[in-house]
Short mmCIF file of C-alpha atoms in Angstrom, two decimals:
data_model
loop_
_atom_site.label_atom_id
_atom_site.label_comp_id
_atom_site.label_asym_id
_atom_site.label_seq_id
_atom_site.Cartn_x
_atom_site.Cartn_y
_atom_site.Cartn_z
CA MET A 1 158.28 -97.38 -67.08
CA GLY A 2 161.82 -98.73 -66.65
CA GLU A 3 162.34 -102.03 -64.90
CA GLU A 4 164.37 -100.49 -62.10
CA ASN A 5 162.20 -99.43 -59.18
CA LYS A 6 159.09 -100.76 -60.88
CA VAL A 7 156.17 -100.81 -58.46
CA ILE A 8 152.95 -102.75 -58.96
CA LEU A 9 150.03 -102.72 -56.53
CA LEU A 10 147.60 -105.63 -56.68
CA GLY A 11 144.38 -104.37 -55.14
CA ASN A 12 140.64 -104.16 -55.02
CA TRP A 13 138.55 -100.98 -55.21
CA SER A 14 136.62 -101.70 -52.03
CA SER A 15 139.46 -102.75 -49.73
CA PRO A 16 140.50 -100.41 -46.91
CA PHE A 17 143.77 -102.38 -46.65
CA VAL A 18 144.56 -101.55 -50.28
CA LYS A 19 143.52 -97.95 -49.65
CA ARG A 20 146.24 -97.66 -46.99
CA VAL A 21 148.92 -98.63 -49.47
CA GLU A 22 147.50 -96.52 -52.28
CA LEU A 23 147.50 -93.40 -50.11
CA ALA A 24 151.04 -94.11 -48.91
CA LEU A 25 152.36 -94.44 -52.46
CA LYS A 26 150.56 -91.30 -53.59
CA THR A 27 151.67 -89.23 -50.63
CA LYS A 28 155.30 -90.20 -51.22
CA GLY A 29 154.96 -89.53 -54.94
CA ILE A 30 155.92 -93.08 -55.93
CA PRO A 31 154.76 -93.99 -59.44
CA PHE A 32 153.02 -97.35 -59.55
CA GLU A 33 150.97 -99.61 -61.78
CA TYR A 34 147.62 -100.60 -60.28
CA VAL A 35 146.13 -104.00 -61.00
CA GLU A 36 142.50 -104.52 -60.00
CA GLU A 37 141.84 -108.01 -58.66
CA ASP A 38 138.49 -109.74 -58.86
CA LEU A 39 138.41 -111.36 -55.43
CA SER A 40 135.91 -113.99 -56.56
CA ASN A 41 138.32 -114.98 -59.34
CA LYS A 42 141.85 -114.32 -58.14
CA SER A 43 144.58 -113.98 -60.72
CA ALA A 44 147.46 -116.42 -61.08
CA LEU A 45 149.74 -113.48 -60.28
CA LEU A 46 148.06 -112.84 -56.93
CA LEU A 47 148.17 -116.51 -55.99
CA LYS A 48 151.84 -116.63 -56.94
CA TYR A 49 152.77 -113.47 -55.02
CA ASN A 50 150.71 -114.19 -51.89
CA PRO A 51 150.43 -117.96 -51.61
CA VAL A 52 149.95 -117.90 -47.84
CA HIS A 53 146.96 -115.53 -47.63
CA LYS A 54 145.89 -115.10 -51.27
CA LYS A 55 144.81 -111.56 -50.38
CA VAL A 56 145.25 -107.99 -51.50
CA PRO A 57 147.08 -105.68 -51.15
CA VAL A 58 150.34 -107.02 -52.53
CA LEU A 59 153.09 -104.58 -53.44
CA VAL A 60 155.50 -105.89 -56.02
CA HIS A 61 158.78 -103.99 -56.08
CA ASN A 62 161.28 -104.99 -58.73
CA GLY A 63 159.51 -108.32 -59.04
CA LYS A 64 159.57 -109.07 -55.29
CA PRO A 65 156.23 -109.24 -53.46
CA VAL A 66 155.50 -107.61 -50.10
CA CYS A 67 152.27 -108.70 -48.38
CA GLU A 68 150.18 -107.41 -45.44
CA SER A 69 149.23 -103.74 -45.56
CA LEU A 70 151.04 -102.63 -42.39
CA VAL A 71 154.19 -104.51 -43.41
CA ILE A 72 153.94 -102.80 -46.81
CA LEU A 73 153.68 -99.34 -45.21
CA GLU A 74 156.86 -99.92 -43.20
CA PHE A 75 158.58 -101.25 -46.34
CA ILE A 76 157.56 -98.18 -48.35
CA ASP A 77 158.85 -95.80 -45.67
CA GLU A 78 162.18 -97.65 -45.42
CA THR A 79 162.73 -98.04 -49.15
CA TRP A 80 161.86 -94.51 -50.32
CA GLN A 81 163.81 -92.34 -47.93
CA ASN A 82 163.59 -89.08 -49.88
CA GLY A 83 160.50 -86.98 -49.48
CA PRO A 84 157.78 -87.10 -46.84
CA HIS A 85 157.96 -89.75 -44.10
CA LEU A 86 155.04 -91.89 -43.06
CA LEU A 87 156.48 -92.46 -39.58
CA PRO A 88 158.30 -89.98 -37.32
CA LYS A 89 162.07 -90.18 -36.95
CA ASP A 90 162.37 -90.38 -33.17
CA PRO A 91 162.17 -93.98 -31.86
CA TYR A 92 159.81 -93.12 -28.98
CA GLU A 93 157.48 -91.20 -31.29
CA ARG A 94 157.60 -94.13 -33.71
CA ALA A 95 156.64 -96.48 -30.88
CA LYS A 96 153.64 -94.30 -29.97
CA VAL A 97 152.55 -94.13 -33.62
CA ARG A 98 152.93 -97.90 -34.12
CA PHE A 99 150.83 -98.49 -31.00
CA TRP A 100 147.98 -96.40 -32.40
CA VAL A 101 148.33 -97.84 -35.92
CA ALA A 102 147.76 -101.27 -34.38
CA TYR A 103 144.81 -99.92 -32.40
CA ILE A 104 143.13 -98.38 -35.46
CA HIS A 105 143.69 -101.71 -37.23
CA GLN A 106 141.71 -103.37 -34.44
CA LEU A 107 139.01 -100.74 -34.77
CA LEU A 108 138.58 -101.78 -38.40
CA GLU A 109 138.20 -105.40 -37.31
CA SER A 110 135.46 -104.34 -34.90
CA MET A 111 133.73 -102.37 -37.65
CA ALA A 112 133.77 -105.42 -39.91
CA LYS A 113 131.81 -107.30 -37.23
CA LEU A 114 128.93 -104.85 -37.76
CA TYR A 115 128.23 -106.63 -41.02
CA THR A 116 126.16 -109.52 -39.76
CA PRO A 117 122.48 -110.33 -40.21
CA ASP A 118 122.40 -111.26 -36.50
CA LYS A 119 120.90 -108.22 -34.72
CA GLU A 120 122.31 -109.08 -31.32
CA ALA A 121 125.82 -109.58 -32.68
CA ARG A 122 125.54 -106.25 -34.49
CA GLU A 123 124.52 -104.40 -31.34
CA LYS A 124 127.42 -105.94 -29.45
CA ALA A 125 129.80 -104.97 -32.26
CA LEU A 126 128.48 -101.40 -32.25
CA LYS A 127 129.20 -101.06 -28.52
CA GLU A 128 132.72 -102.31 -29.21
CA VAL A 129 133.20 -99.78 -32.02
CA HIS A 130 131.97 -96.90 -29.87
CA GLU A 131 134.25 -97.93 -27.01
CA LYS A 132 137.27 -98.14 -29.34
CA LEU A 133 136.44 -94.73 -30.82
CA ARG A 134 136.29 -93.32 -27.31
CA VAL A 135 139.74 -94.70 -26.48
CA LEU A 136 141.05 -93.44 -29.81
CA GLU A 137 139.63 -89.96 -29.16
CA ASP A 138 141.44 -89.80 -25.80
CA GLY A 139 144.63 -91.21 -27.25
CA MET A 140 144.74 -88.75 -30.14
CA LYS A 141 144.36 -85.70 -27.87
CA GLU A 142 148.09 -86.07 -27.20
CA ASN A 143 148.88 -85.92 -30.91
CA PHE A 144 146.90 -82.77 -31.45
CA PRO A 145 147.52 -80.58 -28.42
CA GLY A 146 145.87 -77.66 -30.17
CA GLY A 147 142.64 -79.63 -30.22
CA SER A 148 141.88 -79.59 -33.90
CA PRO A 149 144.17 -81.18 -36.47
CA ASP A 150 145.15 -79.00 -39.40
CA VAL A 151 145.92 -81.34 -42.22
CA ARG A 152 145.65 -78.96 -45.14
CA ALA A 153 149.26 -77.93 -45.41
CA LYS A 154 150.98 -81.18 -44.57
CA LYS A 155 151.56 -84.46 -46.33
CA LEU A 156 149.71 -87.51 -45.09
CA GLU A 157 151.41 -89.50 -42.36
CA ILE A 158 150.67 -93.05 -41.34
CA LEU A 159 148.03 -92.15 -38.72
CA ASP A 160 146.21 -89.92 -41.22
CA ILE A 161 146.26 -92.80 -43.71
CA MET A 162 144.96 -95.28 -41.14
CA MET A 163 142.15 -92.86 -40.17
CA ILE A 164 140.99 -92.34 -43.73
CA ALA A 165 141.13 -96.01 -44.64
CA THR A 166 139.26 -97.02 -41.48
CA VAL A 167 136.87 -94.26 -40.51
CA GLY A 168 136.96 -92.04 -43.59
CA SER A 169 133.92 -93.72 -45.12
CA PHE A 170 131.95 -93.80 -41.87
CA LYS A 171 128.94 -92.17 -43.55
CA THR A 172 128.54 -95.10 -45.94
CA HIS A 173 128.50 -97.52 -43.00
CA GLU A 174 126.00 -95.33 -41.16
CA GLU A 175 123.73 -95.22 -44.19
CA VAL A 176 123.79 -98.98 -44.81
CA LEU A 177 123.53 -100.04 -41.17
CA GLY A 178 121.16 -97.32 -39.99
CA VAL A 179 123.29 -96.52 -36.94
CA GLN A 180 125.47 -93.65 -35.83
CA ILE A 181 129.12 -94.57 -35.73
CA LEU A 182 131.01 -91.31 -35.42
CA ASP A 183 129.29 -88.77 -33.18
CA PRO A 184 130.75 -85.24 -33.49
CA GLU A 185 129.82 -84.52 -29.87
CA ARG A 186 131.35 -87.65 -28.37
CA ASN A 187 134.34 -87.73 -30.71
CA PRO A 188 134.96 -84.08 -31.67
CA LEU A 189 138.65 -84.47 -32.47
CA THR A 190 138.23 -87.64 -34.53
CA PHE A 191 135.24 -86.17 -36.35
CA SER A 192 136.98 -82.92 -37.30
CA TRP A 193 140.14 -84.80 -38.27
CA VAL A 194 138.23 -87.13 -40.60
CA GLN A 195 136.29 -84.19 -42.08
CA ALA A 196 139.54 -82.32 -42.78
CA LEU A 197 141.17 -85.39 -44.34
CA ASN A 198 138.16 -86.06 -46.57
CA GLU A 199 138.57 -82.57 -48.08
CA LEU A 200 142.07 -83.29 -49.37
CA PRO A 201 142.32 -83.86 -53.15
CA VAL A 202 144.43 -87.04 -52.78
CA VAL A 203 141.75 -88.52 -50.50
CA LYS A 204 138.84 -87.45 -52.69
CA GLU A 205 140.36 -88.99 -55.79
CA SER A 206 141.15 -92.23 -53.95
CA ASN A 207 137.66 -92.70 -52.54
CA PRO A 208 135.66 -95.57 -54.02
CA PRO A 209 132.48 -94.53 -55.91
CA TYR A 210 129.84 -93.86 -53.24
CA GLU A 211 126.89 -95.75 -54.74
CA LYS A 212 129.05 -98.71 -55.66
CA LEU A 213 130.34 -98.97 -52.09
CA ILE A 214 126.84 -98.61 -50.63
CA ALA A 215 125.63 -101.49 -52.85
CA LEU A 216 128.53 -103.71 -51.76
CA LEU A 217 128.08 -102.94 -48.06
CA GLN A 218 124.35 -103.57 -48.39
CA SER A 219 124.95 -107.06 -49.74
CA LEU A 220 127.56 -107.73 -47.05
CA LYS A 221 125.05 -106.77 -44.39
CA GLU A 222 122.43 -109.08 -45.79
CA SER A 223 124.62 -112.06 -46.39
CA GLY A 224 126.89 -111.61 -43.37
CA MET A 225 129.78 -112.43 -45.69
CA LYS A 226 133.24 -111.74 -44.42
CA PHE A 227 134.56 -108.33 -45.23
CA TYR A 228 136.99 -108.50 -48.18
CA ASN A 229 138.73 -111.58 -49.43
CA MET B 1 167.00 -87.78 -16.79
CA ASP B 2 168.40 -91.25 -16.22
CA ASN B 3 168.48 -93.79 -19.00
CA GLU B 4 167.17 -96.58 -16.86
CA VAL B 5 165.32 -99.43 -18.47
CA LYS B 6 162.51 -101.14 -16.60
CA LEU B 7 160.35 -104.04 -17.68
CA HIS B 8 156.95 -104.77 -16.16
CA GLY B 9 156.20 -108.44 -16.70
CA PHE B 10 154.42 -111.60 -15.63
CA TRP B 11 156.47 -114.80 -15.40
CA PRO B 12 154.29 -117.17 -17.55
CA SER B 13 153.90 -114.70 -20.40
CA PRO B 14 155.58 -115.52 -23.73
CA PHE B 15 155.06 -111.86 -24.72
CA VAL B 16 157.18 -110.76 -21.76
CA TYR B 17 159.84 -113.33 -22.57
CA ARG B 18 160.24 -111.90 -26.08
CA VAL B 19 161.28 -108.62 -24.53
CA ILE B 20 163.53 -110.25 -21.91
CA TRP B 21 165.37 -112.13 -24.66
CA ALA B 22 165.74 -109.03 -26.84
CA LEU B 23 167.19 -107.02 -23.94
CA LYS B 24 169.56 -109.79 -22.89
CA LEU B 25 170.69 -110.60 -26.42
CA LYS B 26 171.68 -106.98 -26.77
CA GLY B 27 173.26 -106.84 -23.33
CA ILE B 28 170.91 -104.13 -22.08
CA GLU B 29 170.72 -103.72 -18.30
CA TYR B 30 167.21 -103.46 -16.92
CA ASP B 31 165.13 -103.72 -13.77
CA TYR B 32 162.38 -106.32 -13.84
CA ILE B 33 159.10 -105.73 -12.03
CA GLU B 34 156.84 -108.75 -11.59
CA GLU B 35 153.19 -107.80 -11.89
CA ASP B 36 150.39 -109.70 -10.22
CA LEU B 37 147.78 -109.59 -12.99
CA ALA B 38 145.01 -110.18 -10.46
CA ASN B 39 146.17 -107.07 -8.65
CA LYS B 40 147.81 -104.72 -11.15
CA SER B 41 150.09 -101.97 -9.89
CA GLU B 42 149.14 -98.30 -10.14
CA LEU B 43 152.20 -97.84 -12.29
CA LEU B 44 151.11 -100.45 -14.83
CA LEU B 45 147.64 -98.94 -15.09
CA ARG B 46 149.18 -95.52 -15.62
CA TYR B 47 151.73 -96.77 -18.17
CA ASN B 48 149.27 -98.88 -20.18
CA PRO B 49 145.80 -97.41 -19.70
CA VAL B 50 144.49 -98.77 -23.01
CA TYR B 51 145.18 -102.48 -22.47
CA LYS B 52 146.38 -102.67 -18.84
CA LYS B 53 148.68 -105.52 -19.90
CA VAL B 54 152.27 -106.62 -19.72
CA PRO B 55 154.89 -106.32 -21.07
CA VAL B 56 155.48 -102.62 -20.63
CA LEU B 57 158.97 -101.30 -21.22
CA VAL B 58 159.87 -98.05 -19.53
CA HIS B 59 162.92 -96.24 -20.89
CA ALA B 60 164.06 -93.04 -19.21
CA GLY B 61 160.61 -92.77 -17.68
CA LYS B 62 158.74 -93.19 -20.97
CA PRO B 63 156.44 -96.23 -21.27
CA ILE B 64 156.01 -98.42 -24.34
CA SER B 65 153.30 -101.09 -24.58
CA GLU B 66 152.64 -104.03 -26.93
CA SER B 67 155.45 -106.55 -27.33
CA LEU B 68 155.92 -106.07 -31.08
CA VAL B 69 156.09 -102.28 -30.68
CA ILE B 70 158.58 -102.74 -27.83
CA LEU B 71 160.77 -105.05 -29.93
CA GLU B 72 160.90 -102.56 -32.83
CA TYR B 73 161.78 -99.81 -30.34
CA ILE B 74 164.59 -101.85 -28.76
CA GLU B 75 165.93 -102.63 -32.23
CA GLU B 76 166.00 -98.94 -33.16
CA VAL B 77 167.49 -97.58 -29.95
CA TRP B 78 170.08 -100.38 -29.55
CA PRO B 79 170.89 -101.48 -33.11
CA HIS B 80 173.92 -103.66 -32.19
CA ASN B 81 173.34 -107.45 -32.30
CA PRO B 82 170.51 -106.81 -34.75
CA LEU B 83 167.25 -108.75 -34.52
CA LEU B 84 165.99 -107.73 -37.94
CA PRO B 85 167.75 -107.82 -41.33
CA LYS B 86 169.16 -104.55 -42.71
CA ASP B 87 167.62 -104.85 -46.16
CA PRO B 88 164.05 -103.43 -46.34
CA TYR B 89 162.78 -106.38 -48.40
CA GLU B 90 164.24 -108.95 -46.00
CA ARG B 91 162.77 -106.95 -43.11
CA SER B 92 159.36 -107.07 -44.78
CA VAL B 93 159.63 -110.87 -45.02
CA ALA B 94 160.53 -111.09 -41.31
CA ARG B 95 157.63 -108.81 -40.39
CA PHE B 96 155.29 -110.84 -42.59
CA TRP B 97 156.03 -113.97 -40.55
CA ILE B 98 155.81 -112.09 -37.27
CA ASN B 99 152.38 -110.88 -38.40
CA PHE B 100 151.39 -114.41 -39.48
CA ALA B 101 152.35 -115.89 -36.10
CA THR B 102 150.46 -113.12 -34.32
CA ASP B 103 147.22 -113.41 -36.32
CA LYS B 104 146.90 -117.05 -37.35
CA GLY B 105 148.95 -118.47 -34.50
CA ARG B 106 146.87 -116.82 -31.84
CA SER B 107 143.57 -118.04 -33.29
CA ALA B 108 144.95 -121.58 -33.77
CA VAL B 109 146.07 -121.65 -30.13
CA ARG B 110 142.79 -120.30 -28.91
CA SER B 111 140.72 -122.87 -30.83
CA LEU B 112 142.82 -125.79 -29.71
CA PHE B 113 143.49 -125.05 -26.07
CA TRP B 114 140.55 -122.97 -25.02
CA GLY B 115 137.97 -124.22 -27.49
CA GLY B 116 136.60 -127.15 -25.54
CA GLU B 117 136.29 -130.76 -26.59
CA ASP B 118 133.86 -130.24 -29.47
CA GLY B 119 135.84 -129.53 -32.59
CA GLU B 120 139.12 -130.45 -30.94
CA LYS B 121 140.06 -132.60 -33.92
CA GLU B 122 139.47 -129.75 -36.39
CA ALA B 123 141.38 -127.35 -34.14
CA ALA B 124 144.32 -129.74 -33.99
CA GLU B 125 144.30 -130.04 -37.79
CA GLN B 126 144.11 -126.24 -38.09
CA MET B 127 147.12 -125.94 -35.77
CA PHE B 128 149.03 -128.55 -37.73
CA ASN B 129 148.36 -126.75 -41.02
CA PHE B 130 149.54 -123.50 -39.50
CA LEU B 131 152.75 -125.13 -38.26
CA LYS B 132 153.30 -126.85 -41.62
CA ILE B 133 153.25 -123.49 -43.41
CA ILE B 134 155.73 -122.13 -40.90
CA GLU B 135 158.02 -125.11 -41.25
CA GLU B 136 157.97 -125.11 -45.05
CA GLN B 137 157.85 -121.44 -45.88
CA ALA B 138 159.19 -119.49 -42.94
CA LEU B 139 161.86 -121.86 -41.63
CA GLY B 140 162.70 -123.99 -44.66
CA ASP B 141 166.14 -125.55 -44.37
CA LYS B 142 167.54 -122.88 -42.07
CA LYS B 143 168.68 -123.62 -38.54
CA PHE B 144 166.75 -120.61 -37.21
CA PHE B 145 164.13 -118.32 -38.68
CA GLY B 146 166.87 -115.70 -38.68
CA GLY B 147 169.28 -117.97 -40.59
CA ASN B 148 172.39 -119.06 -38.73
CA SER B 149 171.52 -116.97 -35.71
CA ILE B 150 168.23 -116.20 -34.01
CA ASN B 151 166.34 -113.03 -34.82
CA MET B 152 163.01 -111.40 -33.94
CA VAL B 153 161.04 -114.04 -35.86
CA ASP B 154 162.53 -116.78 -33.67
CA LEU B 155 161.59 -114.81 -30.54
CA ILE B 156 157.98 -114.57 -31.77
CA PHE B 157 157.72 -118.26 -32.69
CA ALA B 158 159.29 -119.21 -29.35
CA TRP B 159 155.77 -119.77 -28.12
CA PHE B 160 156.04 -123.12 -29.89
CA ALA B 161 159.35 -123.88 -28.20
CA CYS B 162 158.19 -123.72 -24.62
CA TRP B 163 154.56 -122.95 -24.21
CA ILE B 164 153.02 -125.50 -26.52
CA GLN B 165 154.26 -128.47 -24.47
CA PRO B 166 152.19 -127.87 -21.31
CA MET B 167 149.21 -127.19 -23.57
CA GLU B 168 149.74 -130.46 -25.43
CA GLN B 169 149.88 -132.30 -22.10
CA LEU B 170 146.66 -130.65 -20.93
CA VAL B 171 144.52 -131.43 -23.97
CA GLY B 172 146.24 -134.76 -24.62
CA ILE B 173 147.00 -133.94 -28.24
CA LYS B 174 150.53 -133.82 -29.55
CA VAL B 175 150.77 -131.19 -32.26
CA LEU B 176 154.49 -130.70 -32.67
CA GLU B 177 155.23 -134.30 -33.60
CA PRO B 178 158.80 -134.94 -34.76
CA SER B 179 157.65 -137.25 -37.54
CA ARG B 180 155.15 -134.75 -38.95
CA LEU B 181 157.17 -131.56 -38.36
CA PRO B 182 160.82 -132.64 -38.24
CA ARG B 183 162.44 -129.31 -39.04
CA LEU B 184 160.30 -127.38 -36.59
CA HIS B 185 161.00 -129.99 -33.96
CA ALA B 186 164.74 -129.53 -34.56
CA TRP B 187 164.31 -125.79 -34.35
CA VAL B 188 162.68 -126.09 -30.91
CA LYS B 189 165.70 -128.03 -29.66
CA ASN B 190 168.20 -125.61 -31.23
CA PHE B 191 166.37 -122.56 -29.93
CA LYS B 192 166.31 -123.81 -26.36
CA GLU B 193 170.04 -124.58 -26.49
CA GLU B 194 171.08 -121.12 -27.64
CA PRO B 195 173.17 -119.17 -25.14
CA ILE B 196 171.12 -116.60 -23.25
CA ILE B 197 167.89 -118.31 -24.32
CA LYS B 198 168.71 -121.45 -22.36
CA GLU B 199 169.39 -119.42 -19.20
CA ASN B 200 166.12 -117.59 -19.62
CA LEU B 201 163.31 -120.08 -20.07
CA PRO B 202 160.18 -120.53 -17.98
CA ASP B 203 160.11 -123.52 -15.67
CA PRO B 204 158.07 -126.19 -17.52
CA GLU B 205 156.53 -127.69 -14.39
CA ARG B 206 155.49 -124.34 -13.06
CA LEU B 207 153.99 -123.48 -16.47
CA LEU B 208 152.02 -126.72 -16.59
CA GLU B 209 150.66 -126.06 -13.11
CA TYR B 210 149.70 -122.51 -14.12
CA TYR B 211 147.94 -123.56 -17.33
CA THR B 212 146.17 -126.44 -15.61
CA ARG B 213 144.71 -123.99 -13.11
CA MET B 214 143.81 -121.47 -15.81
CA ARG B 215 142.16 -124.05 -18.03
CA SER B 216 140.03 -125.52 -15.28
CA ASN B 217 138.97 -122.01 -14.23
CA ARG B 218 137.99 -121.10 -17.77
CA MET B 219 136.26 -124.37 -18.59
CA SER B 220 134.17 -124.24 -15.44
CA LYS B 221 132.92 -120.75 -16.25
CA PRO B 222 129.62 -120.73 -18.14
CA ASN B 223 129.87 -118.98 -21.50
#
């Protein structure tokens, strides 16, 4: 690969934040080199490129690092202008999308709280997750006036990416925690959207190995360790 | 459809002030509606059903919530007097610091000012470490976070220009000490002297009174 426009992604197989960036790069057809980081033994490169947080993902473009997944997504959309766009063009539509991107980000934070050995804390977190999913369901009805999102023909946009990276693996969480997170009756739109997204080849190939993820989530549940990094 | 701009706000809110500054720096005319957060208007609840918070910007009848989303919107619709760099990489650096202030800043503030007396020392140290990173890595030797002129990063960090002082008085801990954070201290002074900013700052006495009331209400509530 030539030095010009060289893209490196420092990541970890289990991180939903890395997943966001990976899907964005793939959907825009941007060639990149992927470097797997062992989060218990972070590389000198990672510490150099993200001294403030020491976290993945880090996107390195022509030797310059960009940190924080949502900042990276905006950077990708602004830098590679040809081809599919992650965000809409109209400023008001962009504002609506950014609002919901931030909301789905918060949903992920609530889901992370499920991973605690404290039963009471877990029940409280589950209520929070269900409430956020309810708000999300109502909010997304505007985006899909037809009722059911048809994602097959189109390229992934930022909300699709956020959905996959956050709720896409809901079944693994349900299996490990023994709770229902996404109810098709209470969240029909979200459920069908996630199902449709999970059928796409780019999503399937980007999914972490099921058993490996289950094992990781199981140990997180038992130890109450913080989710990623 | 008229192109009127309206801003629903609440006078002590630093989040509202960010939007006021952005509008005024770009010379955008707007109507300001003061919300009583103990008695929110029908309009606010309709415009921001998810959070029911201010600020809400309404442009040509269309509402936008969340201060950072509003600022990006203002920047895109009125690109003159830019508040973000043009270059995508420089923009990503600005957004990184905005994100940092939002995540780490908020939790540092919460621990120190609403955390109670136990662990106050640790909270103060946490706040100092946060500010040290900002001073060394975000501000550096520049006059403003935006360089020679203020930009969106300055508007986000403005919390430390005006709102930290009443808090410091309340808990009796000085965090923004000139000897420990000289460049940040200079930035506070420079920021408050900037045209438009200096005419649009919350009244410090009124703020202190407000936070005193809030803090005593919160502390007296059982957790």
